XYZ file of C-alpha atoms in Angstrom:
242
model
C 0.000 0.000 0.000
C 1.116 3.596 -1.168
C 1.572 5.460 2.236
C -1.310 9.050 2.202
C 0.637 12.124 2.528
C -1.387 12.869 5.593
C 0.135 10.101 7.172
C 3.620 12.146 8.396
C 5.723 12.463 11.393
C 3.773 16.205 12.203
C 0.491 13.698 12.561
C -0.289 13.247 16.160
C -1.512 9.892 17.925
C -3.357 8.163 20.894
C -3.758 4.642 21.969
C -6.357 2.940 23.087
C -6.583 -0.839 23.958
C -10.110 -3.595 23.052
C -8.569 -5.866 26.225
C -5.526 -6.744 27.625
C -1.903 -8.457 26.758
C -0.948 -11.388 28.798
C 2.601 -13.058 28.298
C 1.130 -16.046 26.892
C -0.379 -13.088 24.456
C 3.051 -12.367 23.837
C 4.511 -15.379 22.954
C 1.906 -16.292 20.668
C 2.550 -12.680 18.849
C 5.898 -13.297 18.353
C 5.842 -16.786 17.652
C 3.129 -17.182 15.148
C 2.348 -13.184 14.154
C 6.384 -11.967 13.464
C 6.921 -14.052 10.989
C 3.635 -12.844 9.196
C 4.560 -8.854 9.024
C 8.114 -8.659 10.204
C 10.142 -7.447 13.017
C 9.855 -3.636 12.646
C 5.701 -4.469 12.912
C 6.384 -6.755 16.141
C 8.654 -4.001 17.356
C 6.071 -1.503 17.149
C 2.977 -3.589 18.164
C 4.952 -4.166 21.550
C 5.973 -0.660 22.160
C 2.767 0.461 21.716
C 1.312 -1.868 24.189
C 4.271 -0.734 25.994
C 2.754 3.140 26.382
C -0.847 2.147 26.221
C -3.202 3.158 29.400
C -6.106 1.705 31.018
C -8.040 4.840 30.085
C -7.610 6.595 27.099
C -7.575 10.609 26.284
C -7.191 12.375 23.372
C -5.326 15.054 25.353
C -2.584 12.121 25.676
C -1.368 12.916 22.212
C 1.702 12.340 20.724
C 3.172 13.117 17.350
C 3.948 10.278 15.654
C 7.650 11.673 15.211
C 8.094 10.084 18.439
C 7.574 6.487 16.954
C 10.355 7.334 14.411
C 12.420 8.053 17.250
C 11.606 5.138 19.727
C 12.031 2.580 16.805
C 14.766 4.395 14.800
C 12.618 3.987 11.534
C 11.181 6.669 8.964
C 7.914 7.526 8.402
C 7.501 4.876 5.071
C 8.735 1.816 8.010
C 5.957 3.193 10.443
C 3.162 3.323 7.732
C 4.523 -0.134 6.171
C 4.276 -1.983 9.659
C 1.108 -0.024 10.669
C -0.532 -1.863 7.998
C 0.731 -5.284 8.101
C -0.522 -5.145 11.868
C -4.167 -4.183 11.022
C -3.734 -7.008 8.517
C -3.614 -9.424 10.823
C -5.986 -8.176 13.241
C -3.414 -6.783 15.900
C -4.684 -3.384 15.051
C -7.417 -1.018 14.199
C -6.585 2.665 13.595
C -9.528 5.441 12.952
C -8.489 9.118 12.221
C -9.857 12.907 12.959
C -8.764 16.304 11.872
C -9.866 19.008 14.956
C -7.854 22.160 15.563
C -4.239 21.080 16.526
C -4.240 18.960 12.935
C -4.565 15.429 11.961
C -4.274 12.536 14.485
C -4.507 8.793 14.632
C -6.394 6.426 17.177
C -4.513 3.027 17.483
C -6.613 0.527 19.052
C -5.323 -2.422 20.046
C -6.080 -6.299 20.208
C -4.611 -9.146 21.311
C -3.738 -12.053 19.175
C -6.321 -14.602 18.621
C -5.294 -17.998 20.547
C -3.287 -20.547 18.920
C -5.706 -22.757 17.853
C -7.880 -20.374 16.387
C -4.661 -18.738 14.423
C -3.737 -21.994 12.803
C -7.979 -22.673 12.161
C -7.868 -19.646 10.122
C -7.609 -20.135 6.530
C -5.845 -17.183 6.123
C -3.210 -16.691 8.940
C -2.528 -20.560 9.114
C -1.636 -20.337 4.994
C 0.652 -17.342 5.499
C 2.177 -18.723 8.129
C 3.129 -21.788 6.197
C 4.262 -19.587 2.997
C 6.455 -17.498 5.347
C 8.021 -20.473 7.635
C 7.792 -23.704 5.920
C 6.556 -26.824 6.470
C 9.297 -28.115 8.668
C 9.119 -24.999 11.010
C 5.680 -24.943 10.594
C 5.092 -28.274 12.149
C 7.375 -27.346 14.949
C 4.671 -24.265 15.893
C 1.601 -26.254 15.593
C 3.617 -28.774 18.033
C 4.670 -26.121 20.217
C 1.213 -24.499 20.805
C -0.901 -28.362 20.765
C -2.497 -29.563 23.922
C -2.584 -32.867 24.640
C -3.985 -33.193 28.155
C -3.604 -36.804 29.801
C -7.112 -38.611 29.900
C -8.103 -42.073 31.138
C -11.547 -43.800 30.844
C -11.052 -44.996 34.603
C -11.306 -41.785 35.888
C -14.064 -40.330 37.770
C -14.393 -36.680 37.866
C -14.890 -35.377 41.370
C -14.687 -31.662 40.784
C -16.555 -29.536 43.139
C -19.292 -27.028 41.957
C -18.979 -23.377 42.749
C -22.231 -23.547 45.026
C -20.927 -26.346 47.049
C -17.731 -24.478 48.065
C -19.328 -20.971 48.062
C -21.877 -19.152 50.255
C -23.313 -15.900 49.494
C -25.057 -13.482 52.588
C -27.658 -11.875 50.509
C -29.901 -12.839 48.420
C -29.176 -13.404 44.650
C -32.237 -12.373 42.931
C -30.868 -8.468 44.275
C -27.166 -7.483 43.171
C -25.650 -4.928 44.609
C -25.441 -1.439 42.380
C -21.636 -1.717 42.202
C -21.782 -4.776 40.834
C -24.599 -3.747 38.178
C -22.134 -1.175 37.272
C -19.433 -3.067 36.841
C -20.914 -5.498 34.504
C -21.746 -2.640 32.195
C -18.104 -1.102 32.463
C -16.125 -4.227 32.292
C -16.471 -3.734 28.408
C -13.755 -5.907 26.112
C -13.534 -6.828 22.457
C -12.644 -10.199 21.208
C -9.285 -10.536 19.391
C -9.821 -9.957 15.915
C -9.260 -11.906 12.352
C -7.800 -10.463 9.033
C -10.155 -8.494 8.040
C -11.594 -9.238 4.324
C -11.297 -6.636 1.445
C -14.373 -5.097 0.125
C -13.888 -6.521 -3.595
C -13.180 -2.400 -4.867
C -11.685 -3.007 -8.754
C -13.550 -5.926 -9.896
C -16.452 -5.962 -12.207
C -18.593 -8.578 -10.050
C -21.236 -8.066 -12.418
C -19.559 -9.388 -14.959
C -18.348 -12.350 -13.508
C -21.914 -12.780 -12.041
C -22.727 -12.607 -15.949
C -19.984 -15.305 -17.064
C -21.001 -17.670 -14.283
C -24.681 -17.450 -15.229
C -24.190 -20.978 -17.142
C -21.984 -22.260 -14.690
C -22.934 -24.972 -11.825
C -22.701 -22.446 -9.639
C -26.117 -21.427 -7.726
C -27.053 -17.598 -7.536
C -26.093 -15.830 -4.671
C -23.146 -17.984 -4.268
C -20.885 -15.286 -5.477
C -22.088 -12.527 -3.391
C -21.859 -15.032 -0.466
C -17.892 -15.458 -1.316
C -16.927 -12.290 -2.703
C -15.012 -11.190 -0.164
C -13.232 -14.274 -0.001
C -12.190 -14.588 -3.630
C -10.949 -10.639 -3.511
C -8.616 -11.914 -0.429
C -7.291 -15.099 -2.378
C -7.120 -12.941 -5.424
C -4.860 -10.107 -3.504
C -2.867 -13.141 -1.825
C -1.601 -14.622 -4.757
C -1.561 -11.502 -7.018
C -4.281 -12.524 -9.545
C -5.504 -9.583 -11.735
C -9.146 -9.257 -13.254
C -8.261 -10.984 -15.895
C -6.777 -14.301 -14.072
C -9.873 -14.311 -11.544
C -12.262 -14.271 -14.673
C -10.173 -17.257 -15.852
């Protein structure tokens, strides 16, 4: 992607957070994401959760000079690996012009757990263009559970009501703890996000499929899809009319 001229080291920043980064988080970033967009991307995905804060303000504003500083990298590096994160689903960024200029709102997510990474169609395919095979074996065997089961076991597990005892009654919660359930607020770890299809005539494959096997509404229901695979591999219009 061609980096906007708006997007300069003058443009100011804030960061906000959908949840939280555990070290397990970590490990599973740099394990399975790095090799997807790089290290200049991990760098900055971890320095930003680095600086992030538990509340947000716009007023917290930095310009994005300071990025090229932290990471020694120019503005085309910052743009490049801004990109490759929101890719992947490590980041979401939103912008706003008010009176001190231009600034950008990084949000950030964690990584999606191993087994949903290498579930994905998308990020488990990368991953195995970018690694390997051999290496990518060694991941999936790194991050695979295998907990010990036997069919003579009887599961004796206690329930949470026969270990815990509450002095009021249930059917009334306390207003603090009303509140809290509407403040304790956090978004799921997001998935590549699909492109929109922009730059392909889906009419007129809609038109060159109309003899085809293929059912109506089909298309529309996998459009998105074949404009990923398309921009994966590199096909043009012409190849994905093929």
């Amino acid at each position: 992607m061609q980096r906007p001229d708006t997007f300069s080291p003058q443009a100011g920043f804030v960061l906000t957070k959908a949840g939280h980064l555990s070290d397990f988080d970590e490990k599973v970033a740099i394990s399975l994401y790095q090799p997807l967009i790089g290290p200049i991307a991990m760098a900055l995905y971890l320095s930003l959760w680095q600086e992030v804060k538990d509340r947000a303000l716009v007023t917290d504003r930095r310009l994005q000079l300071w990025l090229l500083d932290l990471l020694d990298i120019d503005i085309d590096q910052l743009f490049n690996a801004r990109v490759k994160l929101e890719a992947v689903g490590l980041l979401r960024t939103y912008t706003q012009v008010d009176s001190l200029g231009r600034y950008y709102a990084y949000e950030l997510y964690a990584p999606v757990a191993p087994d949903a990474f290498f579930k994905d169609d998308l990020l488990g395919l990368l991953l195995y263009d970018k690694v390997g095979e051999k290496r990518y074996d060694e991941l999936v065997g790194q991050f695979s559970l295998k907990p010990v089961r036997r069919p003579e076991w009887q599961e004796i597990t206690a329930s949470f009501l026969e270990v815990f005892r509450f002095d009021h009654d249930l059917s009334k919660e306390p207003p603090a703890v009303v509140a809290a359930k509407s403040d304790m607020t956090q978004k799921e770890a997001t998935r590549p996000r699909l492109g929109t299809g922009g730059g392909y005539d889906w009419a007129l494959v809609k038109a060159m499929l109309a003899n085809s096997n293929i059912q109506a509404g089909q298309l529309a229901t996998h459009q998105e899809a074949l404009y990923q695979i398309a921009g994966f591999y590199g096909f043009n219009r012409r190849i994905l009319l093929a």
